[in-house]
Coordinates of C-alpha atoms in Angstrom, one line a residue:
M1 CA -25.2 -1.9 -2.2
E2 CA -25.9 0.6 0.5
P3 CA -27.3 4.0 -0.6
P4 CA -25.3 5.9 -3.0
V5 CA -25.5 8.4 -0.4
L6 CA -22.8 6.6 1.1
A7 CA -22.0 4.2 -1.5
F8 CA -18.5 5.3 -2.2
T9 CA -18.5 7.2 0.9
L10 CA -18.4 4.0 2.6
W11 CA -16.5 2.4 0.0
I12 CA -13.4 4.5 0.6
F13 CA -14.6 5.6 3.9
A14 CA -15.8 6.5 6.3
F15 CA -14.9 8.8 8.9
L16 CA -11.4 7.4 9.0
S17 CA -8.7 7.2 6.4
V18 CA -7.4 3.8 5.4
P19 CA -4.3 2.6 3.6
A20 CA -4.7 2.0 -0.1
A21 CA -3.0 -1.4 0.1
G22 CA -1.9 -1.8 3.7
Y23 CA -3.2 -3.2 6.9
P24 CA -3.7 -0.5 9.5
N25 CA -5.6 -2.9 11.8
G26 CA -3.0 -5.7 11.6
K27 CA -5.2 -8.2 9.7
V28 CA -2.3 -9.3 7.5
R29 CA -3.2 -12.9 6.8
E30 CA -2.7 -12.4 3.1
A31 CA 1.0 -11.7 3.9
C32 CA 1.6 -14.8 6.0
S33 CA 4.0 -16.4 3.6
S34 CA 5.9 -13.5 2.2
M35 CA 5.6 -11.2 5.2
M36 CA 5.6 -8.4 2.7
P37 CA 3.3 -5.4 3.2
R38 CA 1.3 -4.5 0.1
H39 CA 2.6 -0.9 0.1
E40 CA 3.7 -0.8 -3.6
H41 CA 7.3 0.1 -2.4
S42 CA 10.5 -1.9 -1.9
P43 CA 11.6 -2.8 1.6
Q44 CA 14.6 -1.1 3.3
P45 CA 17.9 -3.0 3.0
S46 CA 19.4 -2.6 6.5
P47 CA 17.3 -3.5 9.6
E48 CA 17.2 -1.0 12.5
H49 CA 15.1 -3.2 14.8
T50 CA 16.2 -6.3 16.7
I51 CA 14.5 -9.5 18.0
S52 CA 15.6 -11.0 21.3
V53 CA 14.6 -14.0 23.3
N54 CA 15.0 -15.0 27.0
E55 CA 16.2 -18.6 26.2
T56 CA 18.4 -20.2 23.6
K57 CA 17.2 -23.8 24.3
F58 CA 13.6 -25.1 24.3
R59 CA 11.5 -28.2 24.8
P60 CA 8.0 -28.8 23.4
G61 CA 5.5 -26.9 25.5
D62 CA 8.0 -24.3 26.7
H63 CA 7.1 -20.6 26.7
I64 CA 9.8 -18.4 25.1
K65 CA 9.6 -14.7 25.6
V66 CA 10.1 -12.8 22.3
N67 CA 10.9 -9.1 22.3
L68 CA 10.9 -6.8 19.2
S69 CA 12.4 -3.3 19.8
G70 CA 14.0 -0.4 18.0
P71 CA 13.2 3.1 16.6
V72 CA 9.5 4.1 16.6
F73 CA 7.4 2.0 14.3
E74 CA 3.7 1.6 13.5
G75 CA 3.2 -2.0 12.4
F76 CA 4.9 -5.3 12.9
F77 CA 4.4 -9.0 12.1
I78 CA 6.3 -11.8 14.0
Q79 CA 6.6 -15.5 13.1
A80 CA 8.7 -18.4 14.1
R81 CA 10.0 -20.8 11.3
N82 CA 12.1 -23.8 10.9
A83 CA 15.7 -22.4 10.8
E84 CA 16.6 -24.9 8.2
N85 CA 13.7 -24.0 5.9
L86 CA 12.8 -20.3 6.3
A87 CA 10.6 -20.4 3.3
G88 CA 8.4 -23.0 5.0
P89 CA 5.2 -22.4 7.1
A90 CA 5.1 -20.8 10.6
V91 CA 6.0 -23.0 13.5
G92 CA 4.3 -23.1 16.9
S93 CA 1.9 -20.6 18.4
F94 CA 2.0 -17.3 20.3
M95 CA 0.5 -16.0 23.5
L96 CA 0.0 -12.2 23.9
A97 CA 1.8 -10.2 26.5
E98 CA 0.3 -6.8 25.5
E99 CA -3.2 -7.2 24.2
R100 CA -3.7 -3.5 23.7
I101 CA -1.1 -3.2 20.9
S102 CA -0.9 -6.8 19.6
Q103 CA -3.1 -9.5 18.3
L104 CA -2.9 -13.2 17.3
L105 CA -3.3 -14.4 13.7
T106 CA -3.6 -17.8 12.1
C107 CA -1.3 -18.5 9.3
G108 CA -2.0 -21.6 7.3
L109 CA -3.3 -24.4 9.5
V110 CA -1.5 -23.3 12.7
K111 CA -3.7 -21.3 15.0
N112 CA -2.2 -18.2 16.6
S113 CA 1.0 -18.7 14.7
A114 CA 1.8 -15.0 14.2
V115 CA 1.6 -11.8 16.1
S116 CA 0.7 -8.4 14.6
H117 CA -0.3 -4.8 15.5
T118 CA -3.8 -3.8 16.3
S119 CA -3.5 -0.2 15.1
K120 CA -1.1 2.4 13.7
S121 CA -0.2 3.7 17.2
K122 CA 3.5 4.5 17.7
K123 CA 5.6 1.8 19.4
T124 CA 9.2 1.2 20.3
H125 CA 8.9 -2.4 21.5
V126 CA 6.5 -5.3 21.7
E127 CA 6.5 -8.6 23.6
A128 CA 4.9 -11.9 23.1
Y129 CA 5.4 -15.6 24.2
W130 CA 6.1 -18.3 21.7
I131 CA 4.8 -21.8 22.7
A132 CA 6.9 -24.6 21.3
P133 CA 4.8 -27.3 19.6
T134 CA 5.2 -31.0 20.2
D135 CA 6.4 -31.5 16.6
A136 CA 8.8 -28.6 16.7
P137 CA 11.9 -28.7 14.5
E138 CA 15.3 -29.0 16.1
H139 CA 16.1 -25.3 15.3
V140 CA 13.7 -22.4 15.2
Q141 CA 14.4 -18.9 14.1
F142 CA 12.2 -15.8 14.7
L143 CA 11.4 -13.4 11.8
A144 CA 9.8 -10.0 11.9
T145 CA 8.5 -7.4 9.5
V146 CA 8.5 -3.8 10.8
V147 CA 6.7 -0.8 9.3
E148 CA 7.9 2.6 10.3
K149 CA 5.5 4.3 8.0
Y150 CA 3.9 3.6 4.7
K151 CA 7.0 3.9 2.5
I152 CA 9.6 2.7 5.0
F153 CA 9.5 -0.9 6.2
W154 CA 11.8 -3.9 6.6
V155 CA 10.8 -7.5 5.7
K156 CA 11.8 -10.7 7.4
I157 CA 14.3 -9.2 9.9
P158 CA 16.2 -12.2 11.1
G159 CA 16.1 -12.9 14.8
P160 CA 17.9 -15.4 17.1
V161 CA 17.9 -19.2 16.5
I162 CA 16.9 -21.4 19.4
S163 CA 17.4 -25.1 19.5
Q164 CA 16.2 -28.2 21.3
P165 CA 18.5 -29.9 23.7
N166 CA 21.0 -32.4 22.2
A167 CA 20.1 -31.1 18.7
P168 CA 23.0 -31.3 16.2
P169 CA 24.6 -28.0 15.2
L170 CA 22.7 -26.0 12.6
T171 CA 24.4 -27.0 9.3
T172 CA 22.3 -25.0 6.9
P173 CA 23.2 -21.3 7.2
T174 CA 20.2 -19.1 7.9
S175 CA 19.5 -16.8 5.1
I176 CA 16.7 -14.6 4.1
T177 CA 15.6 -14.5 0.4
P178 CA 15.3 -10.8 -0.5
E179 CA 11.6 -9.9 -1.1
T180 CA 10.6 -7.8 -4.0
L181 CA 7.4 -6.3 -5.1
P182 CA 5.1 -8.5 -7.2
T183 CA 5.8 -8.4 -10.9
S184 CA 3.4 -6.0 -12.6
Q185 CA 2.6 -4.7 -16.0
P186 CA 4.8 -2.0 -17.4
V187 CA 3.4 1.5 -16.8
F188 CA 3.6 4.3 -19.4
H189 CA 3.1 8.1 -19.2
L190 CA 0.3 9.6 -21.2
T191 CA 1.6 12.4 -23.5
K192 CA -1.7 14.3 -23.8
S193 CA -5.1 14.6 -22.2
F194 CA -8.1 12.4 -23.1
N195 CA -10.7 13.7 -25.5
A196 CA -14.4 13.1 -26.0
S197 CA -14.3 12.3 -29.6
G198 CA -16.2 9.0 -30.2
C199 CA -18.4 9.4 -27.2
G200 CA -21.8 8.0 -28.1
S201 CA -20.5 6.6 -31.4
T202 CA -17.5 4.4 -30.9
K203 CA -17.2 4.4 -27.1
F204 CA -19.4 4.5 -24.0
C205 CA -18.8 7.7 -22.0
I206 CA -19.9 9.1 -18.6
R207 CA -19.3 12.8 -18.2
N208 CA -20.0 15.2 -15.3
P209 CA -21.0 17.9 -16.0
P210 CA -22.7 16.5 -19.2
K211 CA -20.9 17.1 -22.4
C212 CA -17.8 18.5 -20.6
D213 CA -14.3 18.3 -22.1
P214 CA -12.1 15.7 -20.4
G215 CA -9.2 18.2 -20.5
A216 CA -11.2 20.8 -18.5
A217 CA -10.3 21.3 -14.9
Y218 CA -13.8 20.7 -13.7
C219 CA -14.7 17.6 -15.8
F220 CA -15.1 14.0 -14.5
F221 CA -14.8 11.6 -17.4
L222 CA -15.0 7.8 -17.8
S223 CA -15.0 5.9 -21.1
F224 CA -15.1 2.3 -22.3
K225 CA -14.1 1.2 -25.8
Q226 CA -14.3 -2.4 -26.8
N227 CA -11.7 -4.0 -29.0
N228 CA -12.4 -7.7 -29.7
H229 CA -12.3 -9.4 -26.3
S230 CA -10.9 -6.5 -24.3
V231 CA -12.0 -3.1 -23.2
L232 CA -9.9 0.1 -23.0
I233 CA -10.9 2.2 -20.0
E234 CA -10.0 5.9 -19.6
M235 CA -10.7 7.8 -16.4
S236 CA -10.0 11.4 -15.6
G237 CA -11.0 14.0 -13.0
P238 CA -9.8 17.0 -11.0
S239 CA -8.2 15.5 -7.9
E240 CA -5.0 15.9 -5.8
G241 CA -5.5 12.4 -4.5
Y242 CA -7.5 9.6 -6.2
I243 CA -10.3 9.0 -8.7
A244 CA -12.2 5.8 -8.8
F245 CA -15.1 4.0 -10.4
A246 CA -17.1 0.9 -9.5
L247 CA -19.5 -1.5 -11.2
S248 CA -22.5 -2.4 -9.1
H249 CA -25.5 -4.6 -9.5
D250 CA -27.6 -2.1 -7.6
Q251 CA -27.4 1.3 -5.9
W252 CA -26.2 -0.1 -2.6
M253 CA -22.7 -0.7 -1.3
G254 CA -21.6 -4.3 -1.4
D255 CA -20.7 -6.9 -4.0
D256 CA -19.0 -4.3 -6.3
D257 CA -16.0 -4.3 -8.6
A258 CA -13.9 -1.1 -8.1
Y259 CA -11.0 0.5 -9.9
L260 CA -8.8 3.2 -8.4
C261 CA -6.1 5.6 -9.7
I262 CA -4.2 6.8 -6.7
N263 CA -1.9 9.8 -6.9
E264 CA 1.2 9.4 -4.8
D265 CA 4.0 11.9 -5.2
H266 CA 2.8 12.6 -8.7
R267 CA 2.9 9.0 -9.6
I268 CA -0.3 7.1 -10.3
N269 CA -0.9 3.6 -8.9
V270 CA -3.7 1.8 -10.6
N271 CA -5.4 -0.7 -8.4
T272 CA -8.5 -2.9 -8.2
A273 CA -10.6 -3.9 -5.2
Y274 CA -13.7 -6.0 -4.5
L275 CA -16.1 -4.2 -2.2
S276 CA -17.8 -6.7 0.0
G277 CA -19.8 -4.2 2.1
R278 CA -19.6 -1.2 4.3
I279 CA -15.9 -1.7 5.0
P280 CA -12.8 -0.1 3.6
P281 CA -11.5 -1.9 0.4
V282 CA -8.5 -4.2 0.5
L283 CA -6.7 -3.7 -2.8
D284 CA -5.9 -6.7 -4.9
S285 CA -2.3 -7.9 -5.2
E286 CA -3.0 -9.0 -8.8
N287 CA -5.6 -7.3 -10.9
G288 CA -5.3 -8.5 -14.5
L289 CA -5.0 -5.0 -16.0
E290 CA -2.8 -4.3 -19.0
D291 CA -1.5 -1.3 -20.9
I292 CA -1.5 0.9 -17.9
S293 CA -0.8 4.6 -18.6
W294 CA -1.3 7.7 -16.5
R295 CA -0.8 11.5 -16.4
V296 CA -0.9 14.1 -13.7
A297 CA -1.2 17.7 -15.0
D298 CA -3.1 20.9 -14.4
G299 CA -4.9 19.5 -11.3
L300 CA -6.2 16.5 -13.3
V301 CA -5.5 12.8 -12.6
Q302 CA -5.8 10.7 -15.7
C303 CA -5.2 7.0 -16.1
S304 CA -6.1 4.4 -18.7
F305 CA -5.8 0.6 -18.8
R306 CA -7.1 -2.4 -20.7
R307 CA -8.8 -5.5 -19.3
N308 CA -10.4 -8.5 -20.8
L309 CA -14.2 -8.8 -21.0
R310 CA -14.0 -11.7 -18.6
L311 CA -11.4 -12.5 -16.0
P312 CA -12.4 -15.8 -14.4
A313 CA -9.0 -16.2 -12.8
Y314 CA -9.4 -13.0 -10.7
K315 CA -11.9 -13.1 -7.9
G316 CA -14.1 -10.1 -7.7
R317 CA -13.7 -9.0 -11.3
F318 CA -17.1 -8.6 -13.0
N319 CA -17.7 -9.5 -16.6
L320 CA -17.9 -6.3 -18.6
D321 CA -20.6 -7.5 -21.0
A322 CA -23.4 -7.1 -18.5
N323 CA -25.5 -4.3 -17.0
Y324 CA -24.3 -2.3 -14.0
Y325 CA -24.8 0.9 -12.2
I326 CA -21.6 2.9 -12.4
F327 CA -20.1 5.0 -9.6
L328 CA -17.5 7.7 -10.1
A329 CA -15.8 9.3 -7.1
D330 CA -12.7 11.3 -6.0
G331 CA -10.9 12.1 -2.8
E332 CA -7.7 12.9 -1.1
A333 CA -4.7 10.6 -0.8
S334 CA -1.4 11.0 1.1
E335 CA 1.4 8.7 2.1
G336 CA -0.4 5.9 0.3
L337 CA -3.6 6.5 2.3
I338 CA -6.9 7.2 0.7
H339 CA -9.3 9.4 2.6
K340 CA -13.0 9.8 2.7
H341 CA -14.3 11.8 -0.3
H342 CA -15.8 15.2 0.5
R343 CA -18.9 14.8 -1.7
Q344 CA -21.3 12.3 -2.9
P345 CA -20.1 10.2 -5.8
L346 CA -21.6 10.4 -9.2
I347 CA -24.0 7.5 -9.9
T348 CA -25.6 6.7 -13.3
N349 CA -29.3 7.0 -13.4
G350 CA -29.7 3.5 -14.8
M351 CA -27.9 0.3 -15.5
Y352 CA -25.7 0.1 -18.5
N353 CA -23.8 -2.4 -20.5
V354 CA -20.6 -0.6 -21.5
T355 CA -19.9 -3.0 -24.3
D356 CA -23.4 -2.6 -25.8
S357 CA -24.3 0.3 -28.1
P358 CA -22.1 3.3 -27.3
K359 CA -23.7 6.1 -25.3
D360 CA -22.8 9.4 -23.8
V361 CA -24.5 9.6 -20.4
G362 CA -24.3 11.6 -17.2
G363 CA -25.5 10.8 -13.7
S364 CA -26.5 12.3 -10.4
R365 CA -24.7 12.9 -7.1
S366 CA -28.0 12.9 -5.3
P367 CA -30.7 10.2 -5.6
L368 CA -34.1 11.4 -6.9
L369 CA -36.1 10.1 -3.8
L370 CA -33.8 12.1 -1.5
K371 CA -34.2 15.2 -3.7
L372 CA -38.0 14.8 -3.4
H373 CA -37.7 14.3 0.3
A374 CA -35.7 17.5 0.8
S375 CA -38.0 19.4 -1.6
L376 CA -41.2 18.5 0.2
M377 CA -39.7 19.2 3.6
F378 CA -38.5 22.6 2.5
V379 CA -42.0 23.4 1.1
A380 CA -43.7 22.3 4.3
W381 CA -41.4 23.9 6.8
M382 CA -40.3 27.0 4.9
T383 CA -43.7 28.1 3.5
T384 CA -46.9 26.4 4.6
V385 CA -46.2 26.1 8.3
S386 CA -44.5 29.5 8.6
I387 CA -47.4 31.3 6.8
G388 CA -50.0 29.3 8.8
V389 CA -48.4 30.4 12.1
I390 CA -48.3 34.1 11.2
V391 CA -52.0 34.0 10.0
A392 CA -53.1 32.4 13.3
R393 CA -51.0 34.9 15.4
F394 CA -51.7 38.2 13.7
F395 CA -54.7 37.9 11.3
K396 CA -57.6 37.1 13.6
P397 CA -58.9 40.7 13.6
V398 CA -58.0 41.1 9.9
W399 CA -60.0 38.1 8.6
P400 CA -62.8 37.7 11.2
H401 CA -65.6 36.8 8.7
S402 CA -66.9 33.3 8.4
L403 CA -66.2 30.8 5.6
F404 CA -68.0 27.5 5.7
G405 CA -69.0 28.1 9.3
K406 CA -65.5 29.1 10.6
E407 CA -63.5 32.4 10.5
I408 CA -61.5 32.9 7.4
W409 CA -58.2 33.1 9.3
F410 CA -58.9 29.8 11.0
Q411 CA -59.8 28.1 7.7
V412 CA -56.6 29.4 6.1
H413 CA -54.5 28.3 9.2
R414 CA -56.1 24.9 9.2
M415 CA -55.6 24.3 5.5
L416 CA -51.9 25.3 5.7
M417 CA -51.2 23.2 8.7
L418 CA -52.9 20.1 7.3
T419 CA -50.9 20.7 4.1
T420 CA -47.8 20.7 6.2
V421 CA -48.7 17.4 7.8
L422 CA -49.5 15.8 4.4
L423 CA -46.2 17.0 2.8
T424 CA -44.2 16.0 5.9
S425 CA -45.8 12.5 5.9
I426 CA -45.0 11.9 2.2
A427 CA -41.5 13.2 2.6
F428 CA -41.0 11.2 5.7
V429 CA -41.5 7.8 4.0
L430 CA -39.3 8.5 0.9
P431 CA -35.9 7.9 2.6
F432 CA -37.2 4.6 4.1
I433 CA -38.3 3.5 0.6
Y434 CA -34.9 4.5 -0.9
R435 CA -32.8 3.1 1.9
G436 CA -34.9 0.0 2.5
G437 CA -35.0 0.7 6.2
W438 CA -33.2 2.7 8.8
S439 CA -30.0 4.5 8.1
E440 CA -27.2 4.2 10.6
W441 CA -25.0 6.7 8.7
A442 CA -27.1 9.9 8.7
G443 CA -26.2 11.1 12.2
F444 CA -28.9 12.8 14.3
H445 CA -30.9 13.8 11.2
P446 CA -33.3 10.8 11.1
Y447 CA -33.8 10.8 14.9
L448 CA -34.9 14.5 14.8
G449 CA -36.9 13.9 11.7
C450 CA -38.9 11.2 13.4
T451 CA -39.5 13.5 16.4
V452 CA -40.7 16.3 14.0
M453 CA -43.0 13.8 12.3
A454 CA -44.5 12.7 15.6
L455 CA -45.1 16.3 16.7
A456 CA -46.6 17.2 13.3
I457 CA -49.2 14.4 13.6
F458 CA -49.9 15.1 17.3
Q459 CA -50.8 18.8 16.6
P460 CA -53.9 18.1 14.5
L461 CA -55.0 15.2 16.7
M462 CA -54.8 17.5 19.7
A463 CA -56.7 20.3 17.8
G464 CA -59.5 17.8 17.3
F465 CA -60.1 17.8 21.1
R466 CA -59.9 21.6 21.4
P467 CA -62.1 22.8 24.3
P468 CA -64.7 25.6 23.7
P469 CA -63.4 29.2 23.8
H470 CA -64.5 29.8 27.4
A471 CA -63.9 26.4 28.9
P472 CA -61.6 26.2 31.9
R473 CA -59.1 24.0 30.1
R474 CA -58.9 26.2 27.0
Q475 CA -55.9 28.2 28.4
V476 CA -54.1 24.9 29.0
F477 CA -54.8 23.7 25.5
N478 CA -53.6 27.0 24.0
W479 CA -50.3 26.7 25.8
V480 CA -49.8 23.1 24.9
H481 CA -50.8 23.7 21.3
W482 CA -48.4 26.6 21.0
S483 CA -45.5 24.8 22.8
T484 CA -45.9 21.7 20.6
G485 CA -46.0 23.7 17.4
T486 CA -43.1 25.9 18.3
T487 CA -41.0 22.9 19.3
A488 CA -41.8 21.1 16.1
R489 CA -40.8 24.2 14.1
I490 CA -37.5 24.7 15.9
L491 CA -36.6 21.0 15.6
A492 CA -37.6 21.1 11.9
V493 CA -35.1 23.9 11.3
V494 CA -32.4 22.1 13.2
T495 CA -33.1 18.9 11.2
M496 CA -32.9 20.8 7.9
F497 CA -29.6 22.3 8.9
L498 CA -28.3 18.7 9.6
G499 CA -29.8 17.3 6.5
M500 CA -28.3 19.9 4.2
D501 CA -24.8 18.7 5.2
L502 CA -25.4 15.1 4.3
P503 CA -23.5 14.1 1.2
A504 CA -26.6 12.6 -0.5
L505 CA -28.2 16.0 -1.0
N506 CA -25.0 17.5 -2.6
L507 CA -25.7 21.1 -1.7
P508 CA -22.9 23.6 -2.0
D509 CA -21.2 24.2 1.3
P510 CA -21.2 26.7 3.1
W511 CA -23.7 28.3 0.8
D512 CA -26.6 26.1 2.1
T513 CA -25.9 27.0 5.8
Y514 CA -25.7 30.7 5.1
T515 CA -28.9 30.6 3.1
M516 CA -30.8 28.8 5.8
I517 CA -29.5 31.2 8.4
G518 CA -30.8 34.0 6.1
F519 CA -34.3 32.3 6.0
V520 CA -34.4 32.0 9.8
A521 CA -33.4 35.7 10.1
W522 CA -36.0 36.7 7.6
H523 CA -38.8 34.8 9.4
V524 CA -37.8 36.1 12.8
G525 CA -37.5 39.7 11.4
I526 CA -41.1 39.6 10.0
D527 CA -42.4 38.1 13.2
I528 CA -40.7 40.9 15.2
L529 CA -42.1 43.6 12.8
L530 CA -45.6 42.3 13.2
E531 CA -45.2 42.2 17.0
I532 CA -44.0 45.7 17.1
H533 CA -46.9 46.8 14.9
S534 CA -49.4 45.1 17.2
Y535 CA -47.8 46.7 20.2
C536 CA -48.0 50.2 18.6
L537 CA -51.7 49.7 17.9
I538 CA -52.4 48.7 21.5
R539 CA -50.6 51.8 22.7
K540 CA -53.0 53.9 20.7
V541 CA -56.1 52.5 22.4
E542 CA -57.7 55.1 24.5
V543 CA -59.1 53.5 27.7
I544 CA -61.9 55.7 28.8
D545 CA -63.0 53.6 31.8
E546 CA -62.4 50.3 33.5
D547 CA -64.9 48.4 31.5
R548 CA -63.1 45.4 30.1
I549 CA -65.6 44.9 27.2
Q550 CA -64.9 48.5 26.0
I551 CA -61.2 47.9 26.2
L552 CA -61.5 44.7 24.1
Q553 CA -63.7 46.5 21.6
S554 CA -61.2 49.3 21.4
L555 CA -58.3 46.9 21.0
T556 CA -60.1 44.9 18.3
S557 CA -60.9 48.2 16.5
A558 CA -57.3 49.3 16.7
E559 CA -56.0 46.0 15.4
A560 CA -58.5 46.1 12.5
E561 CA -57.2 49.5 11.5
G562 CA -53.8 48.1 10.7
H563 CA -55.1 45.2 8.5
T564 CA -53.8 46.8 5.3
F565 CA -50.3 47.0 6.8
K566 CA -50.4 43.4 7.9
E567 CA -51.7 42.2 4.5
I568 CA -48.8 44.0 2.8
V569 CA -46.3 42.5 5.2
L570 CA -47.8 39.1 4.6
T571 CA -47.6 39.5 0.9
I572 CA -43.9 40.5 1.2
Y573 CA -43.3 37.6 3.5
I574 CA -44.9 35.1 1.1
C575 CA -42.8 36.5 -1.7
G576 CA -39.6 36.2 0.4
N577 CA -40.3 32.7 1.5
T578 CA -41.0 31.7 -2.1
A579 CA -37.7 33.2 -3.2
F580 CA -35.8 31.2 -0.5
L581 CA -37.7 28.1 -1.4
I582 CA -37.0 28.4 -5.2
T583 CA -33.3 29.0 -4.4
F584 CA -33.1 25.8 -2.4
L585 CA -35.1 23.8 -4.9
A586 CA -32.9 25.0 -7.7
A587 CA -29.8 24.0 -5.7
I588 CA -31.3 20.5 -4.9
H589 CA -32.2 19.7 -8.5
Q590 CA -29.1 21.5 -9.9
L591 CA -31.1 23.8 -12.1

């Protein structure tokens, strides 16, 4: 599975919304025979769209122009069939006339035997060319399914019948068998909310926050209770759209067994889906679930159902008597569409067998390695590097004495900067360990992070070749050293801003942004205060003559006179930085 970071994120994804059981991209091969969209609604009775052709007679190899037109629609599906056996397979193949809005599909063994839409864009007509096969039946009729929107569609709209020359009259009347929705299990309404009695003793429960009441407006709840060869599953959570859980062999997206309860007009549809990777799920037409019940009240979506421990007849259904990571997510739904969730899904901290000894567990919406990554980066770039820069900029005259052969200010600066590089290096590798490689789903954050890491390593390497104080190239070194450090600090702050918005960190928004803005303002304010203080000291220097040495001595003396003020400001600054750091660490680790 891909990182939990995106695990459900990408499960019910992504930056686009997708139909819960439809085909927005026109890949409708599963509906080749019935031509029925899986929209969990019944088709409309009276067609409003028409099919027309440019010929009424055809020979094998002929190209017949087919036109579908009518009121605005989003999706379509066109086939040609034997007019004397409309329940049979598709006949002949198609050639596209408008590749932007239509595509060819293969139904059964006949390549390019159907035409469908490529997207949900609005259309009023579509054209294609039907190519008559060598073994064409004597009479062919065109059929079309048209989707106006999710709930409104027509199935197998009858089109004109075309015939081969000298074919006898069509004796079997053309008729379309009305399509109905697949037979499903009866659905019942829950009369009261779930409860947590039995959690940890008679049933396996997952709750977030831990120990919360399933009837509370903030509680996400999932329970499994075994009864002989079946398991009763209850799922509840605050949502106006859907709640869902998935069973996974690992913490990466792919090869997962998912269950969704989707709220549509205050009616819950319970669906299953097999997640094959980082693609939107296609819901199963048959799921093997029984005793389905649901309830929508007080902002909570609640559903329960029963399934057998093993469902070998249903592809993608996992055996429940095995160990899995369990994901729990929620998001918005409208018009039968499920949208990307706004936050990271809850993921259990370990693998569990829900039919084993009952447990009452929680989970995390942020992986531990990513929490450590963020924590170390905050320590490095909110404390050690900031303090180290201020010490080098303002404390040279305050701490001029030697320690182990170097001035105290320099030793403190060097220690803090090397600590920054060490913390950044450790933090840098953690996402790669967790992700198992590069992440394509984290935006610009990893790119900027790599840049910051490179600059952080370059700084001490460059310092190792620092020219002597009075060397001609020392001024160039000072500027390059300052520019590289300042660039690294600015990019680090930008990277932290971007990282805080990633779902995997699960920081409250917009609190995280405002707090980081507060930290930046705090740092800039202290920097300005110390600059103003240094300027005021310089103004007090009495220059008696033009002797530069005397001026420098006076300047150094004036700077030293303010060392008490600077030390007080530095102490306040360290306390302020520590407060910001503790605030972020508490939010990251949800303390």
